[in-house]
Amino acid sequence: MTDIIFPRLALIGIGLIGASIALASRKAGTVGSIAISTRSPATLKRAEELGLGDAYFADPAEAVRDADCVIVCVPVGACGAVAEAIGPHLKPGCVVSDVGSVKAAVVRAMAPHLPAHVNFVPGHPIAGTEHSGPDAGFAELYQNRWCVLTPAPGVDPAAVDRLARLWRAMGANVEMMSAEHHDLVLAITSHLPHLIAYNIVGTASDLESGIRSEVLKFSASGFRDFTRIAASDPTMWRDIFLANKEAVLEMLGRFNEDLSTLTRAIRNGDGDTLFDLFTRTRAIRRSIVAIGQDTAEPDFGRRDHGRS
Ligand SMILES: NC(=O)C1=CN([C@@H]2O[C@H](COP(=O)(O)OP(=O)(O)OC[C@H]3O[C@@H](n4cnc5c(N)ncnc54)[C@H](O)[C@@H]3O)[C@@H](O)[C@H]2O)C=CC1
Ligand SMILES: O=C(O)C(=O)Cc1ccc(O)cc1
């Protein structure tokens, strides 16, 4: 039996991520009570039907009033407005966090609205699915997955430690880094893959109707995997690309250069270039599978695309 880490937890936004936190922290026995607020009355009602919390509020200010920890679980474009609404009502010493897939823009949007007497510890569980809403939540979502925390220098280490313990009790491995570093890493590991999936499914759906129906009929697992990712929530992903513009454009520039190299190799019948890349990428996949969610680094091998 784990000790209670936060007597009163408040969750603002109760979709896939918020609902999973409610279920996982309840199961771990790390929170005393859970207050829930979300923008849509229908979603709040559904959260109550699912029994995700102990108290439900239309007004986020009411939900956070006595909270020891508040986790904002809304699309990144809404985090600033939520911080503005709850800021004046936060209890001194309260730990305020979020789960947004982008960190620097969320910090810029939230921090100005938070009083000096709270501890702001931004977070991002790198775990999710293409499903959204409170019905999509499940207690095991964070098991053996990373949760990145990006506290600013000078934030009370005891507050950071409390939040890290909450995540660990939900099964996550916790890692600290700066918000800017997080955004660069996630741009290539998460944001670009989603952009590629949205794009390839869009390209396929724009094909002339004859070919398009064949694409759907014969879609092999490669294309099917892309359609799963491309089914992810449009609001959430629009906000991510708007909020992580610089890092995504940086990674997209590199990606386009490498795609040009592959395009040239195919046009020139340069099998060696194709074979060398595919051999290297296979090794990366095997090293990732071998380490699972371990802390070891995958073997990215050596490459030279003419960059210093
Ligand atoms: N879906 C995923 O796989 C992952 C999502 N995230 C991040 O978690 C956050 C939430 O994502 P999901 O739970 O998947 O989304 P969701 O769409 O399932 O839930 C979002 C919730 O926020 C509420 N909401 C929206 N705008 C609001 C506002 N202005 N005020 C109050 N509530 C508001 C909605 O009613 C809903 O309850 C996003 O910032 C996303 O970037 C992080 C890791 C994984
Ligand atoms: O469903 C998938 O494959 C995901 O990649 C889920 C996901 C989406 C957004 C995040 O910030 C983290 C994880």
Tab-separated table of C-alpha atoms and ligand atoms in Angstrom:
chain	number	residue	atom	x	y	z
A	1	MET	CA	0.000	0.000	0.000
A	2	THR	CA	1.509	3.298	-1.142
A	3	ASP	CA	1.259	6.364	1.100
A	4	ILE	CA	-0.925	9.254	0.081
A	5	ILE	CA	1.261	11.769	-1.769
A	6	PHE	CA	-1.407	14.424	-2.397
A	7	PRO	CA	-4.488	14.491	-0.128
A	8	ARG	CA	-6.409	16.501	-2.755
A	9	LEU	CA	-5.746	16.188	-6.487
A	10	ALA	CA	-7.556	18.369	-9.041
A	11	LEU	CA	-7.700	17.458	-12.723
A	12	ILE	CA	-8.676	20.150	-15.214
A	13	GLY	CA	-9.658	18.417	-18.471
A	14	ILE	CA	-10.764	14.790	-18.283
A	15	GLY	CA	-10.036	13.126	-21.619
A	16	LEU	CA	-7.748	10.148	-22.290
A	17	ILE	CA	-4.850	11.531	-20.240
A	18	GLY	CA	-6.792	13.036	-17.307
A	19	ALA	CA	-9.038	9.983	-16.963
A	20	SER	CA	-5.999	7.675	-17.002
A	21	ILE	CA	-4.357	9.753	-14.243
A	22	ALA	CA	-7.572	9.524	-12.175
A	23	LEU	CA	-7.760	5.744	-12.579
A	24	ALA	CA	-4.033	5.086	-12.106
A	25	SER	CA	-3.532	7.332	-9.070
A	26	ARG	CA	-6.670	5.946	-7.434
A	27	LYS	CA	-5.440	2.398	-8.043
A	28	ALA	CA	-2.011	3.267	-6.626
A	29	GLY	CA	-3.611	4.821	-3.516
A	30	THR	CA	-1.508	7.971	-3.828
A	31	VAL	CA	-4.300	10.556	-3.699
A	32	GLY	CA	-6.982	11.137	-1.067
A	33	SER	CA	-9.670	12.706	-3.246
A	34	ILE	CA	-9.974	13.803	-6.867
A	35	ALA	CA	-11.781	16.967	-7.999
A	36	ILE	CA	-12.575	17.215	-11.707
A	37	SER	CA	-13.457	20.151	-13.927
A	38	THR	CA	-13.734	20.226	-17.685
A	39	ARG	CA	-15.116	22.674	-20.228
A	40	SER	CA	-17.880	20.561	-21.726
A	41	PRO	CA	-20.868	19.767	-19.428
A	42	ALA	CA	-21.444	16.491	-21.333
A	43	THR	CA	-17.853	15.340	-20.654
A	44	LEU	CA	-18.124	16.322	-16.971
A	45	LYS	CA	-21.327	14.275	-16.701
A	46	ARG	CA	-19.650	11.325	-18.406
A	47	ALA	CA	-16.685	11.536	-15.999
A	48	GLU	CA	-19.149	11.371	-13.114
A	49	GLU	CA	-20.956	8.384	-14.669
A	50	LEU	CA	-17.595	6.629	-14.965
A	51	GLY	CA	-16.836	7.441	-11.318
A	52	LEU	CA	-13.484	9.012	-12.162
A	53	GLY	CA	-13.521	11.536	-9.299
A	54	ASP	CA	-15.068	12.464	-5.968
A	55	ALA	CA	-16.323	15.961	-6.849
A	56	TYR	CA	-17.219	17.596	-10.166
A	57	PHE	CA	-17.185	21.305	-11.003
A	58	ALA	CA	-18.164	23.322	-14.065
A	59	ASP	CA	-15.902	26.116	-12.792
A	60	PRO	CA	-12.173	25.176	-12.657
A	61	ALA	CA	-11.627	27.781	-9.918
A	62	GLU	CA	-13.909	25.746	-7.623
A	63	ALA	CA	-12.103	22.484	-8.419
A	64	VAL	CA	-8.625	23.797	-7.480
A	65	ARG	CA	-9.577	25.739	-4.346
A	66	ASP	CA	-8.286	23.219	-1.759
A	67	ALA	CA	-6.049	21.175	-4.053
A	68	ASP	CA	-2.509	20.131	-3.086
A	69	CYS	CA	-1.796	19.214	-6.702
A	70	VAL	CA	-3.457	20.438	-9.895
A	71	ILE	CA	-2.758	18.718	-13.221
A	72	VAL	CA	-3.998	20.531	-16.312
A	73	CYS	CA	-4.967	17.906	-18.926
A	74	VAL	CA	-6.307	19.998	-21.823
A	75	PRO	CA	-5.024	20.593	-25.385
A	76	VAL	CA	-1.858	22.722	-25.271
A	77	GLY	CA	-3.603	25.697	-26.902
A	78	ALA	CA	-6.017	25.889	-23.929
A	79	CYS	CA	-3.406	25.706	-21.115
A	80	GLY	CA	-2.899	29.483	-20.853
A	81	ALA	CA	-6.625	30.200	-20.455
A	82	VAL	CA	-6.949	27.464	-17.817
A	83	ALA	CA	-3.968	28.885	-15.860
A	84	GLU	CA	-5.558	32.341	-15.986
A	85	ALA	CA	-8.838	30.942	-14.638
A	86	ILE	CA	-7.296	28.956	-11.763
A	87	GLY	CA	-4.298	31.172	-10.861
A	88	PRO	CA	-5.984	33.402	-8.235
A	89	HIS	CA	-7.612	30.402	-6.506
A	90	LEU	CA	-4.578	28.160	-5.947
A	91	LYS	CA	-3.580	27.207	-2.401
A	92	PRO	CA	-0.068	28.241	-1.237
A	93	GLY	CA	2.389	25.358	-1.720
A	94	CYS	CA	0.196	23.683	-4.334
A	95	VAL	CA	2.027	21.723	-7.066
A	96	VAL	CA	0.742	22.803	-10.488
A	97	SER	CA	1.528	20.622	-13.494
A	98	ASP	CA	0.281	19.786	-16.971
A	99	VAL	CA	0.588	16.919	-19.441
A	100	GLY	CA	0.998	18.847	-22.708
A	101	SER	CA	2.931	17.311	-25.586
A	102	VAL	CA	4.844	20.604	-26.026
A	103	LYS	CA	6.598	22.236	-23.087
A	104	ALA	CA	8.224	25.643	-23.820
A	105	ALA	CA	5.045	27.207	-25.297
A	106	VAL	CA	2.918	25.811	-22.453
A	107	VAL	CA	5.309	27.254	-19.863
A	108	ARG	CA	5.182	30.641	-21.632
A	109	ALA	CA	1.366	30.506	-21.648
A	110	MET	CA	0.823	29.284	-18.070
A	111	ALA	CA	3.639	30.735	-15.925
A	112	PRO	CA	2.531	34.409	-16.048
A	113	HIS	CA	-0.839	33.454	-14.532
A	114	LEU	CA	0.510	31.374	-11.631
A	115	PRO	CA	1.160	33.046	-8.246
A	116	ALA	CA	4.660	32.891	-6.728
A	117	HIS	CA	3.335	30.805	-3.811
A	118	VAL	CA	2.746	27.679	-5.982
A	119	ASN	CA	5.279	25.229	-7.445
A	120	PHE	CA	5.013	24.904	-11.225
A	121	VAL	CA	6.392	21.566	-12.476
A	122	PRO	CA	5.430	21.043	-16.144
A	123	GLY	CA	5.143	17.422	-17.287
A	124	HIS	CA	4.555	15.184	-20.282
A	125	PRO	CA	3.706	11.481	-20.043
A	126	ILE	CA	4.991	9.950	-23.283
A	127	ALA	CA	2.130	7.519	-23.427
A	128	GLY	CA	-1.147	7.673	-25.260
A	129	THR	CA	-3.328	6.274	-27.986
A	130	GLU	CA	-5.261	7.632	-30.981
A	131	HIS	CA	-8.412	7.666	-28.819
A	132	SER	CA	-9.689	10.633	-26.834
A	133	GLY	CA	-12.321	11.476	-24.224
A	134	PRO	CA	-12.881	10.083	-20.699
A	135	ASP	CA	-14.060	6.660	-21.932
A	136	ALA	CA	-10.641	6.111	-23.534
A	137	GLY	CA	-8.778	6.309	-20.202
A	138	PHE	CA	-7.275	3.244	-18.517
A	139	ALA	CA	-5.236	2.732	-15.347
A	140	GLU	CA	-2.331	0.931	-17.061
A	141	LEU	CA	-1.588	3.641	-19.660
A	142	TYR	CA	1.554	4.882	-17.896
A	143	GLN	CA	3.041	1.485	-16.966
A	144	ASN	CA	6.668	1.335	-18.122
A	145	ARG	CA	6.345	4.550	-20.094
A	146	TRP	CA	8.393	7.717	-19.705
A	147	CYS	CA	7.106	10.841	-18.018
A	148	VAL	CA	9.277	13.906	-18.649
A	149	LEU	CA	9.247	16.733	-16.072
A	150	THR	CA	10.658	20.147	-17.015
A	151	PRO	CA	10.841	22.241	-13.814
A	152	ALA	CA	12.560	25.614	-14.176
A	153	PRO	CA	15.815	26.001	-12.211
A	154	GLY	CA	14.994	27.158	-8.695
A	155	VAL	CA	11.699	25.309	-8.301
A	156	ASP	CA	11.437	23.615	-4.887
A	157	PRO	CA	13.059	20.148	-5.291
A	158	ALA	CA	10.608	18.702	-2.723
A	159	ALA	CA	7.670	19.679	-4.992
A	160	VAL	CA	9.383	18.113	-8.014
A	161	ASP	CA	10.036	14.961	-6.000
A	162	ARG	CA	6.389	14.696	-4.890
A	163	LEU	CA	5.141	14.919	-8.470
A	164	ALA	CA	7.793	12.442	-9.643
A	165	ARG	CA	6.609	10.000	-6.947
A	166	LEU	CA	3.008	10.387	-8.129
A	167	TRP	CA	4.066	9.433	-11.692
A	168	ARG	CA	6.285	6.568	-10.540
A	169	ALA	CA	3.405	5.136	-8.518
A	170	MET	CA	1.379	5.150	-11.767
A	171	GLY	CA	4.103	2.963	-13.292
A	172	ALA	CA	6.032	5.638	-15.190
A	173	ASN	CA	9.778	6.186	-15.409
A	174	VAL	CA	10.509	9.836	-14.696
A	175	GLU	CA	13.167	11.881	-16.505
A	176	MET	CA	14.064	15.578	-16.052
A	177	MET	CA	15.114	17.897	-18.847
A	178	SER	CA	14.676	21.479	-20.003
A	179	ALA	CA	11.478	22.419	-21.816
A	180	GLU	CA	13.456	23.403	-24.929
A	181	HIS	CA	15.345	20.101	-25.073
A	182	HIS	CA	12.086	18.186	-24.608
A	183	ASP	CA	10.511	20.021	-27.556
A	184	LEU	CA	13.423	19.239	-29.883
A	185	VAL	CA	13.465	15.541	-28.959
A	186	LEU	CA	9.683	15.150	-29.227
A	187	ALA	CA	9.624	17.007	-32.558
A	188	ILE	CA	11.488	14.103	-34.190
A	189	THR	CA	10.209	11.172	-32.107
A	190	SER	CA	6.507	12.072	-31.947
A	191	HIS	CA	5.449	15.222	-33.774
A	192	LEU	CA	7.090	14.509	-37.160
A	193	PRO	CA	5.807	10.895	-37.251
A	194	HIS	CA	2.274	12.203	-36.706
A	195	LEU	CA	2.722	14.823	-39.450
A	196	ILE	CA	3.965	12.130	-41.835
A	197	ALA	CA	0.971	9.928	-40.985
A	198	TYR	CA	-1.524	12.766	-41.513
A	199	ASN	CA	0.193	13.586	-44.809
A	200	ILE	CA	0.367	10.078	-46.278
A	201	VAL	CA	-3.258	9.319	-45.427
A	202	GLY	CA	-4.229	12.697	-46.916
A	203	THR	CA	-2.235	11.950	-50.089
A	204	ALA	CA	-3.940	8.551	-50.423
A	205	SER	CA	-7.392	10.051	-49.929
A	206	ASP	CA	-6.690	12.684	-52.609
A	207	LEU	CA	-5.953	10.022	-55.232
A	208	GLU	CA	-8.412	9.577	-58.076
A	209	SER	CA	-11.370	7.510	-56.855
A	210	GLY	CA	-10.390	4.336	-58.782
A	211	ILE	CA	-6.943	4.066	-57.188
A	212	ARG	CA	-8.207	5.290	-53.811
A	213	SER	CA	-10.630	2.404	-53.363
A	214	GLU	CA	-7.823	-0.045	-54.219
A	215	VAL	CA	-5.551	1.600	-51.644
A	216	LEU	CA	-8.131	1.036	-48.929
A	217	LYS	CA	-8.927	-2.504	-50.104
A	218	PHE	CA	-5.324	-3.677	-50.252
A	219	SER	CA	-3.887	-1.525	-47.464
A	220	ALA	CA	-1.029	-3.548	-46.015
A	221	SER	CA	0.061	-3.100	-42.432
A	222	GLY	CA	2.332	-0.136	-43.246
A	223	PHE	CA	-0.530	2.033	-44.441
A	224	ARG	CA	-2.889	0.714	-41.755
A	225	ASP	CA	-0.392	1.761	-39.062
A	226	PHE	CA	-0.357	5.263	-40.528
A	227	THR	CA	-4.186	5.408	-40.487
A	228	ARG	CA	-4.175	4.609	-36.756
A	229	ILE	CA	-1.865	7.531	-36.009
A	230	ALA	CA	-3.775	9.792	-38.433
A	231	ALA	CA	-6.973	9.088	-36.479
A	232	SER	CA	-5.556	11.058	-33.508
A	233	ASP	CA	-7.495	14.041	-32.176
A	234	PRO	CA	-7.436	17.004	-34.640
A	235	THR	CA	-7.640	19.737	-31.976
A	236	MET	CA	-4.816	18.272	-29.930
A	237	TRP	CA	-2.505	17.866	-32.939
A	238	ARG	CA	-3.324	21.241	-34.490
A	239	ASP	CA	-2.297	22.806	-31.172
A	240	ILE	CA	0.929	20.748	-30.986
A	241	PHE	CA	2.150	21.862	-34.417
A	242	LEU	CA	1.265	25.502	-33.752
A	243	ALA	CA	2.992	25.409	-30.342
A	244	ASN	CA	6.179	23.560	-31.393
A	245	LYS	CA	6.650	25.407	-34.672
A	246	GLU	CA	10.426	26.060	-34.510
A	247	ALA	CA	11.510	22.553	-33.485
A	248	VAL	CA	9.137	20.860	-35.948
A	249	LEU	CA	10.372	23.077	-38.806
A	250	GLU	CA	13.987	22.268	-37.873
A	251	MET	CA	13.329	18.507	-37.962
A	252	LEU	CA	11.156	18.796	-41.079
A	253	GLY	CA	14.048	20.546	-42.867
A	254	ARG	CA	16.380	17.651	-42.078
A	255	PHE	CA	13.724	15.111	-43.014
A	256	ASN	CA	13.159	16.766	-46.406
A	257	GLU	CA	16.901	16.741	-47.127
A	258	ASP	CA	17.110	13.024	-46.362
A	259	LEU	CA	14.012	12.330	-48.450
A	260	SER	CA	15.697	14.105	-51.370
A	261	THR	CA	18.691	11.774	-50.966
A	262	LEU	CA	16.381	8.743	-51.135
A	263	THR	CA	14.501	10.199	-54.104
A	264	ARG	CA	17.832	10.636	-55.951
A	265	ALA	CA	18.949	7.097	-55.063
A	266	ILE	CA	15.747	5.614	-56.490
A	267	ARG	CA	15.967	7.742	-59.631
A	268	ASN	CA	19.653	6.792	-60.161
A	269	GLY	CA	19.162	3.107	-59.398
A	270	ASP	CA	21.578	3.533	-56.462
A	271	GLY	CA	20.755	0.331	-54.557
A	272	ASP	CA	23.734	0.675	-52.207
A	273	THR	CA	22.384	3.902	-50.683
A	274	LEU	CA	18.970	2.319	-50.149
A	275	PHE	CA	20.424	-0.920	-48.760
A	276	ASP	CA	22.787	0.901	-46.376
A	277	LEU	CA	19.979	3.026	-44.917
A	278	PHE	CA	17.561	0.119	-44.558
A	279	THR	CA	20.257	-1.943	-42.829
A	280	ARG	CA	20.962	0.878	-40.385
A	281	THR	CA	17.277	1.495	-39.613
A	282	ARG	CA	16.658	-2.218	-39.047
A	283	ALA	CA	19.429	-2.206	-36.426
A	284	ILE	CA	17.815	0.802	-34.709
A	285	ARG	CA	14.457	-0.990	-34.534
A	286	ARG	CA	16.088	-4.119	-33.116
A	287	SER	CA	17.968	-2.157	-30.465
A	288	ILE	CA	14.765	-0.327	-29.424
A	289	VAL	CA	12.832	-3.604	-29.155
A	290	ALA	CA	15.714	-5.176	-27.235
A	291	ILE	CA	15.837	-2.386	-24.641
A	292	GLY	CA	12.049	-1.991	-24.348
A	293	GLN	CA	11.451	0.883	-21.938
A	294	ASP	CA	14.928	0.434	-20.476
A	295	THR	CA	17.154	3.445	-19.942
A	296	ALA	CA	19.888	2.282	-22.337
A	297	GLU	CA	20.333	4.252	-25.549
A	298	PRO	CA	19.381	2.688	-28.885
A	299	ASP	CA	22.270	2.162	-31.282
A	300	PHE	CA	21.832	4.801	-33.982
A	301	GLY	CA	25.105	3.777	-35.668
A	302	ARG	CA	27.094	6.230	-37.733
A	303	ARG	CA	25.913	8.329	-40.587
A	304	ASP	CA	27.304	11.097	-42.687
A	305	HIS	CA	24.849	13.160	-44.678
A	306	GLY	CA	27.352	15.922	-45.151
A	307	ARG	CA	26.348	17.750	-41.948
A	308	SER	CA	28.936	18.797	-39.437
B	1	LIG	N1	-3.632	11.695	-26.460
B	1	LIG	C1	-2.396	11.357	-26.226
B	1	LIG	O1	-1.949	10.301	-26.719
B	1	LIG	C2	-1.523	12.224	-25.375
B	1	LIG	C3	-1.878	13.527	-25.078
B	1	LIG	N2	-1.062	14.323	-24.318
B	1	LIG	C4	-1.449	15.696	-24.025
B	1	LIG	O2	-2.468	15.619	-23.063
B	1	LIG	C5	-3.398	16.700	-23.216
B	1	LIG	C6	-4.799	16.134	-23.231
B	1	LIG	O3	-4.901	15.173	-24.253
B	1	LIG	P1	-6.059	14.081	-24.266
B	1	LIG	O4	-6.426	13.684	-22.891
B	1	LIG	O5	-5.634	13.050	-25.231
B	1	LIG	O6	-7.239	14.926	-24.912
B	1	LIG	P2	-8.812	14.666	-24.873
B	1	LIG	O7	-9.366	15.347	-26.075
B	1	LIG	O8	-9.102	13.223	-24.656
B	1	LIG	O9	-9.241	15.468	-23.570
B	1	LIG	C7	-9.110	16.853	-23.444
B	1	LIG	C8	-9.994	17.346	-22.313
B	1	LIG	O10	-9.791	18.751	-22.172
B	1	LIG	C9	-11.054	19.384	-22.073
B	1	LIG	N3	-10.877	20.768	-22.512
B	1	LIG	C10	-10.587	21.232	-23.724
B	1	LIG	N4	-10.445	22.571	-23.691
B	1	LIG	C11	-10.651	22.948	-22.411
B	1	LIG	C12	-10.640	24.172	-21.715
B	1	LIG	N5	-10.393	25.320	-22.345
B	1	LIG	N6	-10.900	24.180	-20.371
B	1	LIG	C13	-11.149	23.026	-19.718
B	1	LIG	N7	-11.163	21.826	-20.322
B	1	LIG	C14	-10.919	21.785	-21.641
B	1	LIG	C15	-11.981	18.542	-22.919
B	1	LIG	O11	-13.330	18.730	-22.557
B	1	LIG	C16	-11.480	17.139	-22.543
B	1	LIG	O12	-12.055	16.749	-21.326
B	1	LIG	C17	-2.978	17.444	-24.478
B	1	LIG	O13	-2.288	18.611	-24.109
B	1	LIG	C18	-2.036	16.487	-25.179
B	1	LIG	O14	-1.041	17.185	-25.905
B	1	LIG	C19	0.091	13.839	-23.746
B	1	LIG	C20	0.468	12.542	-23.977
B	1	LIG	C21	-0.284	11.653	-24.842
B	2	LIG	O1	-0.719	6.726	-30.169
B	2	LIG	C1	0.497	6.899	-30.341
B	2	LIG	O2	1.183	6.162	-31.062
B	2	LIG	C2	1.174	8.048	-29.695
B	2	LIG	O3	2.205	8.482	-30.147
B	2	LIG	C3	0.544	8.615	-28.465
B	2	LIG	C4	1.110	9.906	-27.987
B	2	LIG	C5	0.611	11.089	-28.503
B	2	LIG	C6	1.088	12.295	-28.029
B	2	LIG	C7	2.066	12.320	-27.069
B	2	LIG	O4	2.520	13.506	-26.632
B	2	LIG	C8	2.575	11.147	-26.552
B	2	LIG	C9	2.086	9.938	-27.013
